[in-house]
PDB file of C-alpha atoms in Angstrom:
ATOM      1  CA  MET A  84     118.954 102.079 117.144  1.00 92.00           C
ATOM      2  CA  ILE A  85     115.652 101.822 119.046  1.00 98.00           C
ATOM      3  CA  LEU A  86     115.542  99.843 122.267  1.00 98.00           C
ATOM      4  CA  ALA A  87     112.513  99.328 124.493  1.00 98.00           C
ATOM      5  CA  ASN A  88     113.353  97.864 127.895  1.00 98.00           C
ATOM      6  CA  ASN A  89     110.569  96.380 130.055  1.00 98.00           C
ATOM      7  CA  VAL A  90     108.083  99.002 128.895  1.00 98.00           C
ATOM      8  CA  SER A  91     104.686  98.910 130.615  1.00 98.00           C
ATOM      9  CA  LYS A  92     101.692 101.216 130.223  1.00 98.00           C
ATOM     10  CA  LYS A  93      98.264 101.129 131.794  1.00 97.00           C
ATOM     11  CA  PHE A  94      95.198 103.174 130.873  1.00 97.00           C
ATOM     12  CA  GLY A  95      92.841 102.862 133.820  1.00 96.00           C
ATOM     13  CA  LYS A  96      92.279  99.130 134.231  1.00 94.00           C
ATOM     14  CA  LEU A  97      93.556  98.334 130.736  1.00 95.00           C
ATOM     15  CA  GLN A  98      97.104  96.977 130.648  1.00 97.00           C
ATOM     16  CA  ALA A  99      98.116  98.226 127.195  1.00 98.00           C
ATOM     17  CA  LEU A 100     101.773  97.150 127.469  1.00 98.00           C
ATOM     18  CA  GLN A 101     103.299  94.653 129.875  1.00 98.00           C
ATOM     19  CA  ASN A 102     107.103  94.474 130.205  1.00 98.00           C
ATOM     20  CA  VAL A 103     107.765  94.804 126.476  1.00 98.00           C
ATOM     21  CA  SER A 104     111.427  94.620 125.454  1.00 98.00           C
ATOM     22  CA  VAL A 105     112.519  94.857 121.822  1.00 98.00           C
ATOM     23  CA  THR A 106     115.582  96.010 119.920  1.00 98.00           C
ATOM     24  CA  CYS A 107     115.208  97.411 116.401  1.00 98.00           C
ATOM     25  CA  ASN A 108     118.337  98.014 114.345  1.00 97.00           C
ATOM     26  CA  LYS A 109     119.011 100.006 111.209  1.00 95.00           C
ATOM     27  CA  GLY A 110     118.819  98.223 107.887  1.00 96.00           C
ATOM     28  CA  GLU A 111     115.812  96.184 109.003  1.00 97.00           C
ATOM     29  CA  CYS A 112     112.184  96.279 107.908  1.00 97.00           C
ATOM     30  CA  ILE A 113     110.216  95.015 110.890  1.00 98.00           C
ATOM     31  CA  ALA A 114     106.546  94.068 110.838  1.00 96.00           C
ATOM     32  CA  LEU A 115     104.722  94.971 114.045  1.00 97.00           C
ATOM     33  CA  ILE A 116     101.638  92.795 114.032  1.00 94.00           C
ATOM     34  CA  GLY A 117      98.996  91.366 116.325  1.00 91.00           C
ATOM     35  CA  PRO A 118      95.228  91.391 116.897  1.00 89.00           C
ATOM     36  CA  ASN A 119      93.310  94.591 117.593  1.00 89.00           C
ATOM     37  CA  GLY A 120      94.045  95.748 121.127  1.00 91.00           C
ATOM     38  CA  SER A 121      97.363  93.911 121.265  1.00 94.00           C
ATOM     39  CA  GLY A 122      99.371  97.033 122.149  1.00 96.00           C
ATOM     40  CA  LYS A 123     100.865  97.863 118.752  1.00 95.00           C
ATOM     41  CA  THR A 124      99.601 101.449 118.659  1.00 94.00           C
ATOM     42  CA  THR A 125     100.618 102.109 122.263  1.00 96.00           C
ATOM     43  CA  LEU A 126     104.131 100.837 121.538  1.00 97.00           C
ATOM     44  CA  ILE A 127     104.382 103.043 118.448  1.00 97.00           C
ATOM     45  CA  LYS A 128     103.151 106.089 120.365  1.00 96.00           C
ATOM     46  CA  SER A 129     105.621 105.323 123.143  1.00 98.00           C
ATOM     47  CA  ILE A 130     108.480 105.245 120.632  1.00 98.00           C
ATOM     48  CA  LEU A 131     107.256 108.555 119.205  1.00 97.00           C
ATOM     49  CA  GLY A 132     107.080 110.123 122.664  1.00 96.00           C
ATOM     50  CA  MET A 133     103.309 110.577 122.428  1.00 95.00           C
ATOM     51  CA  VAL A 134     102.768 108.157 125.333  1.00 96.00           C
ATOM     52  CA  VAL A 135     105.008 108.060 128.410  1.00 96.00           C
ATOM     53  CA  PRO A 136     105.453 104.540 129.839  1.00 97.00           C
ATOM     54  CA  ASP A 137     104.565 103.886 133.472  1.00 98.00           C
ATOM     55  CA  SER A 138     107.751 101.857 133.829  1.00 98.00           C
ATOM     56  CA  GLY A 139     110.681 100.810 131.700  1.00 98.00           C
ATOM     57  CA  PHE A 140     112.404 103.053 129.187  1.00 98.00           C
ATOM     58  CA  ILE A 141     113.052 103.581 125.486  1.00 98.00           C
ATOM     59  CA  THR A 142     116.331 104.687 123.935  1.00 98.00           C
ATOM     60  CA  PHE A 143     117.115 106.058 120.487  1.00 98.00           C
ATOM     61  CA  ASN A 144     120.731 105.622 119.406  1.00 96.00           C
ATOM     62  CA  GLY A 145     121.609 104.890 123.027  1.00 95.00           C
ATOM     63  CA  ASN A 146     119.928 107.959 124.515  1.00 96.00           C
ATOM     64  CA  ASN A 147     116.838 107.821 126.719  1.00 97.00           C
ATOM     65  CA  ILE A 148     114.025 109.586 124.860  1.00 97.00           C
ATOM     66  CA  LEU A 149     112.219 110.811 127.994  1.00 94.00           C
ATOM     67  CA  HIS A 150     112.038 114.627 127.901  1.00 87.00           C
ATOM     68  CA  HIS A 151     114.505 114.687 124.991  1.00 90.00           C
ATOM     69  CA  TRP A 152     112.504 115.197 121.835  1.00 89.00           C
ATOM     70  CA  GLN A 153     115.206 116.058 119.312  1.00 91.00           C
ATOM     71  CA  TYR A 154     115.369 112.427 118.181  1.00 95.00           C
ATOM     72  CA  ARG A 155     111.938 112.755 116.596  1.00 94.00           C
ATOM     73  CA  SER A 156     113.443 114.750 113.730  1.00 92.00           C
ATOM     74  CA  GLU A 157     115.045 111.448 112.677  1.00 95.00           C
ATOM     75  CA  ILE A 158     111.661 109.694 112.409  1.00 97.00           C
ATOM     76  CA  GLY A 159     109.145 109.814 109.576  1.00 97.00           C
ATOM     77  CA  TYR A 160     105.693 108.790 110.798  1.00 97.00           C
ATOM     78  CA  MET A 161     102.747 107.785 108.630  1.00 97.00           C
ATOM     79  CA  PRO A 162      99.586 107.438 110.730  1.00 94.00           C
ATOM     80  CA  GLN A 163      96.832 105.033 109.810  1.00 90.00           C
ATOM     81  CA  ILE A 164      94.482 107.974 109.274  1.00 88.00           C
ATOM     82  CA  GLY A 165      96.034 111.323 108.411  1.00 90.00           C
ATOM     83  CA  ARG A 166      94.055 114.385 109.505  1.00 91.00           C
ATOM     84  CA  TYR A 167      94.679 117.699 107.788  1.00 93.00           C
ATOM     85  CA  PRO A 168      92.928 121.099 107.708  1.00 93.00           C
ATOM     86  CA  ASP A 169      90.111 120.759 105.172  1.00 93.00           C
ATOM     87  CA  ASN A 170      90.723 124.115 103.508  1.00 95.00           C
ATOM     88  CA  MET A 171      94.436 123.600 102.919  1.00 96.00           C
ATOM     89  CA  ARG A 172      95.704 122.523  99.523  1.00 97.00           C
ATOM     90  CA  ILE A 173      98.170 119.675  99.116  1.00 97.00           C
ATOM     91  CA  VAL A 174     100.917 122.181  98.312  1.00 97.00           C
ATOM     92  CA  ASP A 175     100.065 124.133 101.484  1.00 96.00           C
ATOM     93  CA  VAL A 176     100.397 121.026 103.650  1.00 96.00           C
ATOM     94  CA  LEU A 177     103.779 120.162 102.139  1.00 95.00           C
ATOM     95  CA  ASN A 178     105.060 123.732 102.463  1.00 94.00           C
ATOM     96  CA  MET A 179     103.763 124.042 106.021  1.00 94.00           C
ATOM     97  CA  MET A 180     105.747 120.994 107.076  1.00 93.00           C
ATOM     98  CA  LYS A 181     108.861 122.353 105.373  1.00 91.00           C
ATOM     99  CA  ASP A 182     108.415 125.676 107.192  1.00 91.00           C
ATOM    100  CA  ILE A 183     107.932 123.978 110.564  1.00 88.00           C
ATOM    101  CA  ARG A 184     111.104 121.905 110.193  1.00 84.00           C
ATOM    102  CA  GLN A 185     113.878 124.298 111.167  1.00 73.00           C
ATOM    103  CA  HIS A 186     116.834 122.089 110.348  1.00 72.00           C
ATOM    104  CA  LYS A 187     116.343 120.059 107.194  1.00 69.00           C
ATOM    105  CA  SER A 188     119.400 118.557 105.569  1.00 73.00           C
ATOM    106  CA  ALA A 189     117.566 116.946 102.656  1.00 82.00           C
ATOM    107  CA  ILE A 190     114.148 116.949 101.033  1.00 92.00           C
ATOM    108  CA  ASP A 191     112.792 113.752  99.475  1.00 95.00           C
ATOM    109  CA  GLU A 192     109.827 114.386  97.180  1.00 95.00           C
ATOM    110  CA  GLU A 193     110.241 111.241  95.106  1.00 97.00           C
ATOM    111  CA  LEU A 194     106.809 109.973  96.125  1.00 98.00           C
ATOM    112  CA  VAL A 195     105.147 113.278  95.241  1.00 97.00           C
ATOM    113  CA  ALA A 196     106.160 112.704  91.637  1.00 96.00           C
ATOM    114  CA  ALA A 197     105.631 108.933  91.666  1.00 98.00           C
ATOM    115  CA  PHE A 198     102.066 109.300  92.981  1.00 98.00           C
ATOM    116  CA  GLY A 199     101.258 112.010  90.439  1.00 96.00           C
ATOM    117  CA  LEU A 200     100.548 114.578  93.145  1.00 97.00           C
ATOM    118  CA  GLU A 201     102.270 117.379  91.228  1.00 94.00           C
ATOM    119  CA  GLU A 202      99.136 117.678  89.085  1.00 95.00           C
ATOM    120  CA  LEU A 203      96.905 117.665  92.179  1.00 96.00           C
ATOM    121  CA  LYS A 204      98.833 120.099  94.379  1.00 95.00           C
ATOM    122  CA  GLN A 205      96.187 122.826  94.131  1.00 97.00           C
ATOM    123  CA  LYS A 206      93.370 120.555  95.306  1.00 97.00           C
ATOM    124  CA  ARG A 207      92.049 121.133  98.815  1.00 97.00           C
ATOM    125  CA  MET A 208      92.266 118.348 101.352  1.00 96.00           C
ATOM    126  CA  ARG A 209      88.492 118.151 101.839  1.00 96.00           C
ATOM    127  CA  THR A 210      88.052 117.209  98.166  1.00 96.00           C
ATOM    128  CA  LEU A 211      90.509 114.305  98.212  1.00 95.00           C
ATOM    129  CA  SER A 212      89.611 110.629  98.252  1.00 95.00           C
ATOM    130  CA  GLY A 213      90.848 108.479 101.110  1.00 94.00           C
ATOM    131  CA  GLY A 214      93.501 106.973  98.858  1.00 95.00           C
ATOM    132  CA  THR A 215      94.866 110.366  97.825  1.00 96.00           C
ATOM    133  CA  ARG A 216      94.991 111.524 101.439  1.00 96.00           C
ATOM    134  CA  GLN A 217      96.942 108.350 102.169  1.00 96.00           C
ATOM    135  CA  LYS A 218      99.412 109.314  99.443  1.00 97.00           C
ATOM    136  CA  VAL A 219      99.872 112.724 101.073  1.00 98.00           C
ATOM    137  CA  SER A 220     100.578 111.010 104.409  1.00 98.00           C
ATOM    138  CA  ALA A 221     103.186 108.785 102.757  1.00 98.00           C
ATOM    139  CA  CYS A 222     104.874 111.765 101.106  1.00 98.00           C
ATOM    140  CA  LEU A 223     105.094 113.569 104.454  1.00 97.00           C
ATOM    141  CA  ALA A 224     106.612 110.532 106.190  1.00 98.00           C
ATOM    142  CA  PHE A 225     109.471 110.365 103.679  1.00 98.00           C
ATOM    143  CA  LEU A 226     109.790 114.130 103.129  1.00 96.00           C
ATOM    144  CA  PHE A 227     112.817 114.869 105.306  1.00 95.00           C
ATOM    145  CA  ASP A 228     114.836 111.748 104.471  1.00 95.00           C
ATOM    146  CA  PRO A 229     114.514 110.325 108.022  1.00 95.00           C
ATOM    147  CA  GLN A 230     116.668 107.516 109.356  1.00 96.00           C
ATOM    148  CA  VAL A 231     113.627 105.744 110.843  1.00 98.00           C
ATOM    149  CA  LEU A 232     110.241 105.220 109.201  1.00 98.00           C
ATOM    150  CA  ILE A 233     107.191 104.198 111.226  1.00 98.00           C
ATOM    151  CA  LEU A 234     104.348 103.329 108.869  1.00 97.00           C
ATOM    152  CA  ASP A 235     100.928 102.415 110.272  1.00 95.00           C
ATOM    153  CA  GLU A 236      98.843 100.501 107.704  1.00 93.00           C
ATOM    154  CA  PRO A 237     100.664 102.327 104.871  1.00 95.00           C
ATOM    155  CA  THR A 238      98.937 100.634 101.925  1.00 93.00           C
ATOM    156  CA  ALA A 239      95.394 100.868 103.318  1.00 91.00           C
ATOM    157  CA  GLY A 240      93.189 102.594 100.759  1.00 91.00           C
ATOM    158  CA  LEU A 241      95.831 102.648  98.035  1.00 95.00           C
ATOM    159  CA  ASP A 242      95.169 101.260  94.575  1.00 95.00           C
ATOM    160  CA  PRO A 243      97.416  98.353  93.483  1.00 95.00           C
ATOM    161  CA  VAL A 244      99.776 100.541  91.431  1.00 97.00           C
ATOM    162  CA  SER A 245     100.262 103.065  94.241  1.00 97.00           C
ATOM    163  CA  SER A 246     100.710 100.252  96.736  1.00 96.00           C
ATOM    164  CA  GLU A 247     103.558  98.813  94.656  1.00 96.00           C
ATOM    165  CA  ILE A 248     105.141 102.263  94.307  1.00 97.00           C
ATOM    166  CA  LEU A 249     105.142 102.661  98.072  1.00 97.00           C
ATOM    167  CA  LYS A 250     106.468  99.160  98.742  1.00 96.00           C
ATOM    168  CA  GLU A 251     109.319  99.675  96.272  1.00 97.00           C
ATOM    169  CA  LYS A 252     110.160 102.946  98.019  1.00 98.00           C
ATOM    170  CA  ILE A 253     110.213 101.191 101.406  1.00 97.00           C
ATOM    171  CA  ILE A 254     112.587  98.544 100.052  1.00 96.00           C
ATOM    172  CA  ARG A 255     114.941 101.208  98.661  1.00 96.00           C
ATOM    173  CA  GLU A 256     115.025 103.060 101.968  1.00 97.00           C
ATOM    174  CA  LYS A 257     115.765  99.852 103.877  1.00 96.00           C
ATOM    175  CA  GLN A 258     118.603  99.122 101.472  1.00 96.00           C
ATOM    176  CA  LYS A 259     120.062 102.526 102.380  1.00 96.00           C
ATOM    177  CA  GLY A 260     120.428 101.274 105.941  1.00 97.00           C
ATOM    178  CA  LYS A 261     117.301 102.836 107.404  1.00 98.00           C
ATOM    179  CA  LEU A 262     115.055 101.223 109.999  1.00 98.00           C
ATOM    180  CA  VAL A 263     111.458 100.665 108.909  1.00 98.00           C
ATOM    181  CA  LEU A 264     108.676  99.680 111.318  1.00 98.00           C
ATOM    182  CA  VAL A 265     105.437  98.801 109.550  1.00 97.00           C
ATOM    183  CA  THR A 266     102.038  97.575 110.684  1.00 94.00           C
ATOM    184  CA  SER A 267      99.427  95.993 108.442  1.00 89.00           C
ATOM    185  CA  HIS A 268      96.376  93.783 108.747  1.00 84.00           C
ATOM    186  CA  VAL A 269      96.949  92.689 105.138  1.00 84.00           C
ATOM    187  CA  LEU A 270      99.896  90.403 105.797  1.00 88.00           C
ATOM    188  CA  SER A 271     100.312  89.507 102.131  1.00 85.00           C
ATOM    189  CA  GLU A 272     101.457  93.114 101.641  1.00 86.00           C
ATOM    190  CA  LEU A 273     104.451  92.426 103.893  1.00 90.00           C
ATOM    191  CA  ASP A 274     105.817  89.223 102.344  1.00 88.00           C
ATOM    192  CA  ASP A 275     108.371  90.943 100.125  1.00 87.00           C
ATOM    193  CA  LEU A 276     109.176  93.736 102.583  1.00 92.00           C
ATOM    194  CA  VAL A 277     109.968  92.533 106.053  1.00 95.00           C
ATOM    195  CA  THR A 278     113.123  91.023 107.498  1.00 96.00           C
ATOM    196  CA  GLN A 279     111.789  90.582 111.038  1.00 97.00           C
ATOM    197  CA  VAL A 280     108.438  90.157 112.784  1.00 96.00           C
ATOM    198  CA  ILE A 281     107.349  91.472 116.168  1.00 96.00           C
ATOM    199  CA  TYR A 282     104.141  89.752 117.268  1.00 95.00           C
ATOM    200  CA  MET A 283     102.124  91.195 120.150  1.00 95.00           C
ATOM    201  CA  GLN A 284      99.027  89.992 121.947  1.00 93.00           C
ATOM    202  CA  ASP A 285      97.216  91.298 125.041  1.00 95.00           C
ATOM    203  CA  GLY A 286      99.875  93.953 125.570  1.00 97.00           C
ATOM    204  CA  GLU A 287     102.704  91.441 125.670  1.00 97.00           C
ATOM    205  CA  LEU A 288     105.512  90.641 123.263  1.00 97.00           C
ATOM    206  CA  ARG A 289     104.922  87.073 122.122  1.00 94.00           C
ATOM    207  CA  PHE A 290     107.970  86.877 119.868  1.00 94.00           C
ATOM    208  CA  HIS A 291     110.480  88.888 117.855  1.00 96.00           C
ATOM    209  CA  LYS A 292     111.976  86.729 115.101  1.00 95.00           C
ATOM    210  CA  THR A 293     113.659  87.048 111.760  1.00 96.00           C
ATOM    211  CA  ILE A 294     111.376  86.120 108.884  1.00 94.00           C
ATOM    212  CA  GLU A 295     113.642  83.153 108.152  1.00 94.00           C
ATOM    213  CA  ALA A 296     113.332  81.834 111.711  1.00 95.00           C
ATOM    214  CA  LEU A 297     109.555  82.293 111.645  1.00 94.00           C
ATOM    215  CA  ARG A 298     109.266  80.354 108.397  1.00 92.00           C
ATOM    216  CA  GLU A 299     111.467  77.591 109.755  1.00 93.00           C
ATOM    217  CA  ASP A 300     109.530  77.359 113.026  1.00 91.00           C
ATOM    218  CA  THR A 301     106.123  77.256 111.347  1.00 92.00           C
ATOM    219  CA  GLY A 302     106.963  75.472 108.106  1.00 93.00           C
ATOM    220  CA  GLN A 303     105.132  78.220 106.213  1.00 92.00           C
ATOM    221  CA  GLU A 304     106.614  80.439 103.505  1.00 91.00           C
ATOM    222  CA  LYS A 305     103.896  83.095 103.437  1.00 91.00           C
ATOM    223  CA  LEU A 306     103.768  85.470 106.382  1.00 91.00           C
ATOM    224  CA  SER A 307      99.971  85.303 106.645  1.00 90.00           C
ATOM    225  CA  LYS A 308     100.051  81.510 106.956  1.00 91.00           C
ATOM    226  CA  ALA A 309     102.959  81.629 109.387  1.00 91.00           C
ATOM    227  CA  ILE A 310     101.083  84.026 111.673  1.00 88.00           C
ATOM    228  CA  ALA A 311      97.904  81.948 111.413  1.00 87.00           C
ATOM    229  CA  HIS A 312      99.997  78.950 112.474  1.00 88.00           C
ATOM    230  CA  VAL A 313     101.305  80.952 115.440  1.00 83.00           C
ATOM    231  CA  MET A 314      97.812  81.965 116.539  1.00 79.00           C
ATOM    232  CA  LEU A 315      96.568  78.384 116.352  1.00 80.00           C
ATOM    233  CA  ASN A 316      99.638  76.884 118.021  1.00 77.00           C
ATOM    234  CA  ALA A 317     100.719  79.648 120.394  1.00 63.00           C
ATOM    235  CA  SER A 318     102.235  77.323 122.959  1.00 50.00           C
ATOM    236  CA  THR A 319     104.648  75.769 120.456  1.00 47.00           C
ATOM    237  CA  ILE A 320     106.231  78.975 119.112  1.00 47.00           C
TER     238      ILE A 320
END
């Protein structure tokens, strides 16, 4: 579904990505993890077409994404920090996105109801807590029933109940055959979600494994402990 082939990107003297090749298929929930500055954000932005690689290429459903932006209508993106016009109400933000999207085959507002945002729709964005803004970002990512979801720190700032609501939604979408890419520094949040792990460091892909293979290689059941094992024993993985 998404293929990155030898993708490299440099910002000045910083080598953000170095010959990264990964294949991400539908029906998978893939954790994209690594230390700060490992290249995760640059890879995500490259997939979204927000960053153009210096070399290599990325395809979506077999088609090179360079200068062909239609594929982005198939992706729901939840940024780590959503920025919205302060004076707009929640309902205005949702309606604006619906108006911008010219061709929408389906609308998914399940999270709007699950998060209790119906009662808050008239509130202006500047008055919202960080957690509520995060809920709005999640609702927008799922709004158009996309085939691919890219979620950057999706549970950051959410209360435990809302976090579980979102994780259950992610699981349901994966079970529908969608591809989910998710980043998180709280690895315990990913234990019940992910089927594969992409681990990056210093702009390079260190490994791309199924969760079962990672557990077998490290002897650890919990993802956080497995990754800690990898970081301490990098040469053996």
